[in-house]
Rosetta silent file (secondary structure, phi, psi, omega in degrees, C-alpha in Angstrom):
SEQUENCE: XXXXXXXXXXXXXXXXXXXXXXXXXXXXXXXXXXXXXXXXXXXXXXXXXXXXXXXXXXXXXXXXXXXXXXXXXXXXXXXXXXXXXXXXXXXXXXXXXXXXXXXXXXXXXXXXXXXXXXXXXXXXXXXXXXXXXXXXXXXXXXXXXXXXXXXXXXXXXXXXXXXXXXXXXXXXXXXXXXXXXXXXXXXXXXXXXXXXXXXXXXXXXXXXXXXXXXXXXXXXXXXXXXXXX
SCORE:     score description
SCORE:     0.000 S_00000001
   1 L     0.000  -22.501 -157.435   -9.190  -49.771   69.771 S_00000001
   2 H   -77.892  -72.350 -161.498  -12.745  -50.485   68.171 S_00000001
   3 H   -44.916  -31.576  172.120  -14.033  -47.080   69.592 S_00000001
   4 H   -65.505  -52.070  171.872  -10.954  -45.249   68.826 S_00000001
   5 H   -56.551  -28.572  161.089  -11.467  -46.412   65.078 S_00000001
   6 H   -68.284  -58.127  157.100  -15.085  -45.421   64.812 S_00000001
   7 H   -34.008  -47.041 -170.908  -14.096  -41.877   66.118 S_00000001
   8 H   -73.472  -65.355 -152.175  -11.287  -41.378   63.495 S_00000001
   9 H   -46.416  -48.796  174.153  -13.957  -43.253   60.752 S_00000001
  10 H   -72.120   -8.749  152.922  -16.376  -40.354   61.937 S_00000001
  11 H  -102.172   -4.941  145.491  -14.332  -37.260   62.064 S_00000001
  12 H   -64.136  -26.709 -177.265  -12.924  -38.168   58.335 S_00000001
  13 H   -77.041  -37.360 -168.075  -16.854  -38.437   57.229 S_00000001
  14 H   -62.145  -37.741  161.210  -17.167  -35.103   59.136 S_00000001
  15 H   -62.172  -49.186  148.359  -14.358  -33.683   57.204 S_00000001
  16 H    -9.915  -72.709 -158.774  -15.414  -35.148   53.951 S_00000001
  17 H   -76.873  -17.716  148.069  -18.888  -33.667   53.966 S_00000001
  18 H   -72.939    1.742  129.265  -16.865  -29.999   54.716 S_00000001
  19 H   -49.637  -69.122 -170.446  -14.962  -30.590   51.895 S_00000001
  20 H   -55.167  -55.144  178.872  -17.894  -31.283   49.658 S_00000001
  21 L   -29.485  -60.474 -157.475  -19.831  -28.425   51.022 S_00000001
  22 L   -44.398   95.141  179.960  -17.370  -25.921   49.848 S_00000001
  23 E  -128.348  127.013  153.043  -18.892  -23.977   46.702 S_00000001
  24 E   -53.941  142.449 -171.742  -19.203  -20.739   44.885 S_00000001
  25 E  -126.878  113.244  155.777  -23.330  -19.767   44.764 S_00000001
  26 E   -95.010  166.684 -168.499  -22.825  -16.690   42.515 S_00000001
  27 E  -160.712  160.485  172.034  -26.046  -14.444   42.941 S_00000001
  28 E  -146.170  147.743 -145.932  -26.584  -10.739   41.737 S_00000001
  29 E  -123.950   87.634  165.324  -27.902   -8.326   44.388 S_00000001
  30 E  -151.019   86.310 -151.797  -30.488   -5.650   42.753 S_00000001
  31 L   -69.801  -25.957  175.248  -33.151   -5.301   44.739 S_00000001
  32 L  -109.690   20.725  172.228  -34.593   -2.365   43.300 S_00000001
  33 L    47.025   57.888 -179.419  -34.037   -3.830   39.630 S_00000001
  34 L  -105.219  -14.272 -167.695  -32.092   -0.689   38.785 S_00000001
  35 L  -135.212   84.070 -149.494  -28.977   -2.218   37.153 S_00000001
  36 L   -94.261  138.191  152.665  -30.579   -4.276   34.434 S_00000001
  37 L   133.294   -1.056  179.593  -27.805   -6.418   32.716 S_00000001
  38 L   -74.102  133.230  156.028  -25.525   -7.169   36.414 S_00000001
  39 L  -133.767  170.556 -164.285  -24.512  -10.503   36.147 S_00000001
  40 E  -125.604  134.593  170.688  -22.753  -13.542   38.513 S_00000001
  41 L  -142.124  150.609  145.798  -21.612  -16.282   35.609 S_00000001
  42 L  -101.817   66.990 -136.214  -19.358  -19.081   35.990 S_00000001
  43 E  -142.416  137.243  174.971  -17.925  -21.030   32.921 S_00000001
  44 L    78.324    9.658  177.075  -14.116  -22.259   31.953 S_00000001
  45 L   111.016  -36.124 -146.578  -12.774  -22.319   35.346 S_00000001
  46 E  -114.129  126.078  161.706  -13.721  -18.406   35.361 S_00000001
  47 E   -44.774   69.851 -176.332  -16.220  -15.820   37.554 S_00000001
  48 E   -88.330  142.950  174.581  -17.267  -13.284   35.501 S_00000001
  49 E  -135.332  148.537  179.413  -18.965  -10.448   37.223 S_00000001
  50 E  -147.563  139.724  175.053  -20.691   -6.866   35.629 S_00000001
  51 L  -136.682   53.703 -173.382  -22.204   -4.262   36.811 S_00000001
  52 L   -23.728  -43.343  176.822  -22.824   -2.052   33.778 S_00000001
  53 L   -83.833 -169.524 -165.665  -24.722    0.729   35.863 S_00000001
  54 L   -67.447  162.245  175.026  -23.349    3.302   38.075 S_00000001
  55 L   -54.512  -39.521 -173.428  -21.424    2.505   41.427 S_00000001
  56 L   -79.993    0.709  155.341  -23.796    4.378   43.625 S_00000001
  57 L   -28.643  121.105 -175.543  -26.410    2.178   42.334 S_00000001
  58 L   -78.424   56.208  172.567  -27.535   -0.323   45.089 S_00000001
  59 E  -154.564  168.097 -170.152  -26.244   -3.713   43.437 S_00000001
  60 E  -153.977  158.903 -161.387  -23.842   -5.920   43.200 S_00000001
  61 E  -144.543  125.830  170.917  -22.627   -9.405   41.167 S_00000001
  62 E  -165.927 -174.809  168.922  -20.562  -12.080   43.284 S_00000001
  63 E  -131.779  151.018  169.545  -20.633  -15.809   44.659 S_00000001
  64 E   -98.299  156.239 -177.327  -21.289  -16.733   48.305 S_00000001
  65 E   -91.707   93.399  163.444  -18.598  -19.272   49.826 S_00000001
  66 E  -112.839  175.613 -172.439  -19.923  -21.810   51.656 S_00000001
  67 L   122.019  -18.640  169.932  -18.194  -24.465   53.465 S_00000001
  68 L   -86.477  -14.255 -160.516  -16.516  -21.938   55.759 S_00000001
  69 L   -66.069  143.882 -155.283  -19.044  -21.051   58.627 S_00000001
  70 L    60.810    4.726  169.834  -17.260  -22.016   61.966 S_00000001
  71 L   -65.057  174.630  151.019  -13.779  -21.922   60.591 S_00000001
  72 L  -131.278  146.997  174.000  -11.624  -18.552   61.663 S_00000001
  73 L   -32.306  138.862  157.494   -9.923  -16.817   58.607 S_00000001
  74 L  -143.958  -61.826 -171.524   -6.603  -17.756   57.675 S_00000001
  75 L  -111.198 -177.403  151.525   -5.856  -17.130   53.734 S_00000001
  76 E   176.902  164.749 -178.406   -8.055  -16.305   50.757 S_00000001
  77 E  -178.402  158.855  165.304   -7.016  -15.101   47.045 S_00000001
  78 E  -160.713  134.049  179.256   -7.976  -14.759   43.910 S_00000001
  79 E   -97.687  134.797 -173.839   -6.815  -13.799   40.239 S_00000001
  80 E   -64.012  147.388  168.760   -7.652  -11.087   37.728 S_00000001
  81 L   -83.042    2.940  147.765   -7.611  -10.874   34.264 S_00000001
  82 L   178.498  147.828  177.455   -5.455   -7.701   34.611 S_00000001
  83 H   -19.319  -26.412 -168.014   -4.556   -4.850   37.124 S_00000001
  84 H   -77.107  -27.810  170.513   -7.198   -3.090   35.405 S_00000001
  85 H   -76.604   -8.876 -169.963   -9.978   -4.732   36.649 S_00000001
  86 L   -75.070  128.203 -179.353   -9.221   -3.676   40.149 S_00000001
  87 E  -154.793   98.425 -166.458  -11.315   -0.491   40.556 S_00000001
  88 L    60.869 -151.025 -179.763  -11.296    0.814   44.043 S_00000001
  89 L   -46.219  -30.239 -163.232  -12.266   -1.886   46.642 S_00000001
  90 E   -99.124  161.073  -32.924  -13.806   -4.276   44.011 S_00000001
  91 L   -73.489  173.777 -167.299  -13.442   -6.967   43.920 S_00000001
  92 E  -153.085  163.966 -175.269  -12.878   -7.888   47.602 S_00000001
  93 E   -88.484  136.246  137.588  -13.865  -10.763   50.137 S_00000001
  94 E   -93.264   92.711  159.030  -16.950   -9.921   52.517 S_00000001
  95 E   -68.188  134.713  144.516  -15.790  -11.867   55.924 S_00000001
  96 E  -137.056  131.821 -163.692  -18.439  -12.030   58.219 S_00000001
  97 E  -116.160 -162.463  166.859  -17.436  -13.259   61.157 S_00000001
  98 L   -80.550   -7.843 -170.493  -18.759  -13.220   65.112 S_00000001
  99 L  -146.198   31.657 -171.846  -16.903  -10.593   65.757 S_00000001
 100 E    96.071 -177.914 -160.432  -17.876   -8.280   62.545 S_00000001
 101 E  -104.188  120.638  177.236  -17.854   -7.635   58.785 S_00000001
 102 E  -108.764  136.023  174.247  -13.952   -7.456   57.306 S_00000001
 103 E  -109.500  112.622 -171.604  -13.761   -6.082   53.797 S_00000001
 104 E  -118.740  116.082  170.712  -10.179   -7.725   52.067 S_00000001
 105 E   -98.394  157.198  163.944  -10.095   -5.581   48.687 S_00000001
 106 L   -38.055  -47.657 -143.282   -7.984   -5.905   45.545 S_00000001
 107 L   -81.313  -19.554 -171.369   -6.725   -2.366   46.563 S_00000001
 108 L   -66.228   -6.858 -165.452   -5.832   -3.955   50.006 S_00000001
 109 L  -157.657  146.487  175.764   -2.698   -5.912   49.104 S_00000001
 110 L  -117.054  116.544 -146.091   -0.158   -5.585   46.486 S_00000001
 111 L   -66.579  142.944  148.939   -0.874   -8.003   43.887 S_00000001
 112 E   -70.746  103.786  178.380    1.353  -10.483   42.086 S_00000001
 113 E  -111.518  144.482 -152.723    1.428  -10.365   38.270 S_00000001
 114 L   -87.333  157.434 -163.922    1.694  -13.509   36.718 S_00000001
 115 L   -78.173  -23.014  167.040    3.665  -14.229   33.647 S_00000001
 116 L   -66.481    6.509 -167.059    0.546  -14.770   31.110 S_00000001
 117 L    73.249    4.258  167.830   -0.359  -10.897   32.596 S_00000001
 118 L   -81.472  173.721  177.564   -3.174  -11.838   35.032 S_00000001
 119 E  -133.015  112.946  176.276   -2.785  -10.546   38.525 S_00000001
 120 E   -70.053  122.852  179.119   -2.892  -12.558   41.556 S_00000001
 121 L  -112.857   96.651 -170.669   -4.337  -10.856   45.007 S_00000001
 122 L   -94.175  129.354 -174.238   -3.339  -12.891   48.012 S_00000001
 123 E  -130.855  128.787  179.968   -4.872  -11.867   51.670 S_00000001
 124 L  -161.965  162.006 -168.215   -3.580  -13.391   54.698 S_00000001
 125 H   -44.083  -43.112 -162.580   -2.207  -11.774   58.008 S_00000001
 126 H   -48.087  -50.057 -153.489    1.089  -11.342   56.144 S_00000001
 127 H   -93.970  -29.987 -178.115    0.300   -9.623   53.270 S_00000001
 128 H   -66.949  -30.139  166.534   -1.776   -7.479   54.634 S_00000001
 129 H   -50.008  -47.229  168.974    0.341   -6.172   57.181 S_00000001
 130 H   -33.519  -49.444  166.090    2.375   -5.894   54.527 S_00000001
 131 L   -97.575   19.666 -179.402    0.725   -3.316   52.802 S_00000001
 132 L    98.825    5.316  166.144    0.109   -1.293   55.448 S_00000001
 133 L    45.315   49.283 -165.794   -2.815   -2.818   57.450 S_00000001
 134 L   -78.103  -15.010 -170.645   -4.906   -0.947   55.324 S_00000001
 135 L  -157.789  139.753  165.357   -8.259   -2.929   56.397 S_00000001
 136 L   -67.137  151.448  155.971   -7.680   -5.470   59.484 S_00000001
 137 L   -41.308  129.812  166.692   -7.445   -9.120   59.780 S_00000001
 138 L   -63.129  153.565  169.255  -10.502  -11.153   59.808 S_00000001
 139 L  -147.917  136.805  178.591  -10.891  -12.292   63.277 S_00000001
 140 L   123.402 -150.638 -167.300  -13.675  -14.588   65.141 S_00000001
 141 L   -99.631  102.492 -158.185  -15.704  -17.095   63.914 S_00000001
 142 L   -73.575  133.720 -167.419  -16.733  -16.896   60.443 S_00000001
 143 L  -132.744   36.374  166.438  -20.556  -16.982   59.666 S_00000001
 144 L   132.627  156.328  179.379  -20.498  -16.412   56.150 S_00000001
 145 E  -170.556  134.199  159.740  -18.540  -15.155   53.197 S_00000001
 146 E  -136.201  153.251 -171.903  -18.608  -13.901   49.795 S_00000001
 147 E  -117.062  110.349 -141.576  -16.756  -12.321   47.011 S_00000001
 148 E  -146.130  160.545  149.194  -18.397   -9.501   44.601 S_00000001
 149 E  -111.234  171.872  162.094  -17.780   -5.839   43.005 S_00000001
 150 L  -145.950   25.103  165.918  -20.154   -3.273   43.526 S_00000001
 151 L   -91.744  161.056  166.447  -18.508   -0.806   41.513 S_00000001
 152 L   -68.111  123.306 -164.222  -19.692   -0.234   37.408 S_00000001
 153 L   167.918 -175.706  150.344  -17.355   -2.356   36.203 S_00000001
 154 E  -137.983  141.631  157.186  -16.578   -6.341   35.428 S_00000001
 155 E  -140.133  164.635  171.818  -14.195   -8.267   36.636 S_00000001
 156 E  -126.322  124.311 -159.343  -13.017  -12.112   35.913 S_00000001
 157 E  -128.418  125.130 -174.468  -11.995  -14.301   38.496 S_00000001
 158 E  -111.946  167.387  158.340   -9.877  -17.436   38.408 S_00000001
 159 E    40.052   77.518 -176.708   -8.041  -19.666   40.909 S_00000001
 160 E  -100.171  132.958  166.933  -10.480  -18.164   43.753 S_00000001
 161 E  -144.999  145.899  174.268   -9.490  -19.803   47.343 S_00000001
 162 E   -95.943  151.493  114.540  -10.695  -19.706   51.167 S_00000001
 163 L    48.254   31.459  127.001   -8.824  -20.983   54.194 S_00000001
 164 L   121.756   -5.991 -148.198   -6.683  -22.843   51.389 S_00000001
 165 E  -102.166  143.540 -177.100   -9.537  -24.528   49.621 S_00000001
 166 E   -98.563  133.856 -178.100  -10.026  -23.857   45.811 S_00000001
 167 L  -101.994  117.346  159.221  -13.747  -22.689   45.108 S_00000001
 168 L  -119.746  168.910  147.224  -16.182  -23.742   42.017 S_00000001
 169 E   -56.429  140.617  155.043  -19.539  -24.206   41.507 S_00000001
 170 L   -61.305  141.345  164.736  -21.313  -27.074   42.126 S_00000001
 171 L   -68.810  -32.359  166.338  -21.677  -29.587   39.534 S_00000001
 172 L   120.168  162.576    1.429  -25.150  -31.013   40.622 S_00000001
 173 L   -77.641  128.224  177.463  -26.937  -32.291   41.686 S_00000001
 174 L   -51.891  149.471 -159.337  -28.632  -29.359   43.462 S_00000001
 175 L  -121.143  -30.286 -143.400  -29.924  -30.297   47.202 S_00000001
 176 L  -146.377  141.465  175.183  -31.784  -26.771   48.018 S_00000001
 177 L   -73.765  -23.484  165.136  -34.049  -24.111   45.771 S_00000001
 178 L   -64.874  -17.180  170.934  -31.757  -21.353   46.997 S_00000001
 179 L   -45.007  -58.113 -151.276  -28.996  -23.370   44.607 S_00000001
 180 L   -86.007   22.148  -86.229  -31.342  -22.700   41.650 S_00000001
 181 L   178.893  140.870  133.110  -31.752  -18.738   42.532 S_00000001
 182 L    84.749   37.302  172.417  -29.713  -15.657   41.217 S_00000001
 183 L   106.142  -61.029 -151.936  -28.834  -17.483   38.073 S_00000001
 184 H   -57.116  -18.820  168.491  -27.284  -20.886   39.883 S_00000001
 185 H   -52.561  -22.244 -176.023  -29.057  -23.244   38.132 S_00000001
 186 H   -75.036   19.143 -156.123  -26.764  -22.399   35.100 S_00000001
 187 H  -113.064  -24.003 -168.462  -24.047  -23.925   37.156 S_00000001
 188 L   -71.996  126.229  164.545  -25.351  -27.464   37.361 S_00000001
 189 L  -157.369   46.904 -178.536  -24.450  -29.985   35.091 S_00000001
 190 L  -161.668   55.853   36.153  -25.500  -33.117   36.802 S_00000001
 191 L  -105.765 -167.472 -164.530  -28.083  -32.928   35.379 S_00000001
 192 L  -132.911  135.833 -157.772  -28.312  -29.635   33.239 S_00000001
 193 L  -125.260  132.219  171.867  -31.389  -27.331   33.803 S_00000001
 194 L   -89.284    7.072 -167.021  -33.042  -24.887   30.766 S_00000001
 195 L   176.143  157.638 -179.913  -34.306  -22.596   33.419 S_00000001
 196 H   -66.006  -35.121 -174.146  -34.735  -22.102   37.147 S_00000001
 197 H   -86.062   22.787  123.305  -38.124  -23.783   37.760 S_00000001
 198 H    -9.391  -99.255  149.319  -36.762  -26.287   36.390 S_00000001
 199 H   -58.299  -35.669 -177.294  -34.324  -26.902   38.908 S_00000001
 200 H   -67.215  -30.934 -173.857  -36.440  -25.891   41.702 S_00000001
 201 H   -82.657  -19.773  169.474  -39.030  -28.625   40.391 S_00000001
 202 H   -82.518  -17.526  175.060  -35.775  -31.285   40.331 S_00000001
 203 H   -99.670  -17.447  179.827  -35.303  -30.333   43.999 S_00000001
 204 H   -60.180  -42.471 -153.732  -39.120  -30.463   45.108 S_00000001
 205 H  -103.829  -44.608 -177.028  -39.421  -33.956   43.882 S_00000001
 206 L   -85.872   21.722  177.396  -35.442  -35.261   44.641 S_00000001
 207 L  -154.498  165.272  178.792  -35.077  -34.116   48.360 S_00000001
 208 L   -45.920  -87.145 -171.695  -37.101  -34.422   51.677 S_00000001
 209 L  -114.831  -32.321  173.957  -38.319  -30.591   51.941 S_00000001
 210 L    77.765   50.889 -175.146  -36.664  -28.646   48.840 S_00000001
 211 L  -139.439  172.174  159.601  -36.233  -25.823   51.368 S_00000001
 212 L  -168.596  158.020  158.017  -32.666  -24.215   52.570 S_00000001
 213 L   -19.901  167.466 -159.751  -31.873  -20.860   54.265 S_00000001
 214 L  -128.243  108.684 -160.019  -32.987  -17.746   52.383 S_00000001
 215 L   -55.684  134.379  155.013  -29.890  -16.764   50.210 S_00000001
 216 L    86.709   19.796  165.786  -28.741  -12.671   50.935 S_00000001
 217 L  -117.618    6.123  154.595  -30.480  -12.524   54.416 S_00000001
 218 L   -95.164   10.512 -165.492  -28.013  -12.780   56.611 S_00000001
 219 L  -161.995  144.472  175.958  -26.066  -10.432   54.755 S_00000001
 220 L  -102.704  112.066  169.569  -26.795   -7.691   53.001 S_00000001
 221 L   -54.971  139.935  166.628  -25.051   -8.103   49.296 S_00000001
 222 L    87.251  -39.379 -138.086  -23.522   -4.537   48.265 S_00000001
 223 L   -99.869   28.537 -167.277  -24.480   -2.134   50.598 S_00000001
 224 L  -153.809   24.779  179.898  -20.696   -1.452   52.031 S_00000001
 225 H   -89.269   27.975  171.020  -18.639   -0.298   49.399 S_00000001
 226 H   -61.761  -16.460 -142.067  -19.007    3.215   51.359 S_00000001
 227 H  -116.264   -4.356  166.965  -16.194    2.228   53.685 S_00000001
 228 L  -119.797   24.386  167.363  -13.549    2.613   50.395 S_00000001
 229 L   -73.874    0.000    0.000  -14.282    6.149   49.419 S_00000001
């Protein structure tokens, strides 16, 4: 009985801490500092993302998901501030799984609109099928995921969800200088940061190494809205 109860206490901590993980990072992708004014923002509950220059421009404004890697796909959604913002593919979920990159677009599913006029876009085997299986299911083992436009455009996105889980920013404290990156420090507000090295210098001195993975290199941000033309 003791051993059974230490197992259960340690697959609820295990669960816990994959709960907590679970965040929006937003980051903007412009590598060749071509799209000056794309931003990732988070504030009120709400995403906003812009990308003021043109679409074939090589950037993009989203948040990465984390919290998901080793899951497999089952739902995700998220809502617009109107039909209008939908503009081609963007925005859409980048799945990347073990078994490839799934693109779930606005344009991919036919949306709900809501009675205040936003428009909800839900992707899940169902709906997509639904519409015509216009893009496939994700399928394998998911190894990252984020949600962006890469069209000129903005869009603003509430009541964002993975795999069933409702996505914000973290509140802080930040554990890794890729947190404080692309903007994310403005996200923190436990404690509150006037700038990134700021934050990078609150993670140097409040963690072990200050180091994490190197945000946008397992994935290339952007580069795949080719695949809705």
């Amino acid at each position: 009985m003791k051993r059974l109860l230490v197992a259960a206490a340690a697959v609820l901590t295990l669960a816990l801490a994959g709960t907590a993980a679970a965040a929006l990072e937003p980051f903007t992708f412009d590598p060749a500092n071509a799209c000056p004014g794309v931003t990732a923002t988070f504030s009120n509950g709400t995403l906003h993302l812009a990308k003021p220059c043109t679409t074939v421009t090589n950037a993009s404004a989203g948040a990465e998901i984390t919290g998901a890697n080793g899951q497999t796909f089952t739902s995700a959604s998220f809502t617009l501030a109107s039909a209008a913002q939908c503009q081609g593919g963007s925005p859409r979920f980048n799945v990347f799984t073990t078994t490839g990159t799934f693109f779930l677009g606005c344009n991919n599913v036919t949306p709900t609109t809501n009675a205040n006029g936003t428009v909800t876009y839900t992707f899940n085997a169902a709906t997509l099928a639904a519409a015509g299986q216009q893009v496939p299911t994700p399928t394998g083992t998911i190894t990252g995921v984020e949600v962006l436009i890469d069209v000129q455009g903005s869009a603003d996105l509430s009541g964002i969800t993975f795999n069933g889980v409702a996505q914000v920013p973290l509140v802080g404290p930040p554990t890794s200088k890729e947190q404080c990156k692309h903007g994310g420090w403005k996200n923190f507000t436990n404690p509150t940061f006037k700038n990134q090295g700021q934050c990078v210098s609150f993670v140097a001195h409040h963690t072990h190494h200050g180091k994490s993975h190197e945000h946008g290199k397992s994935h290339e941000h952007g580069k795949s809205h080719e695949h809705h033309k």
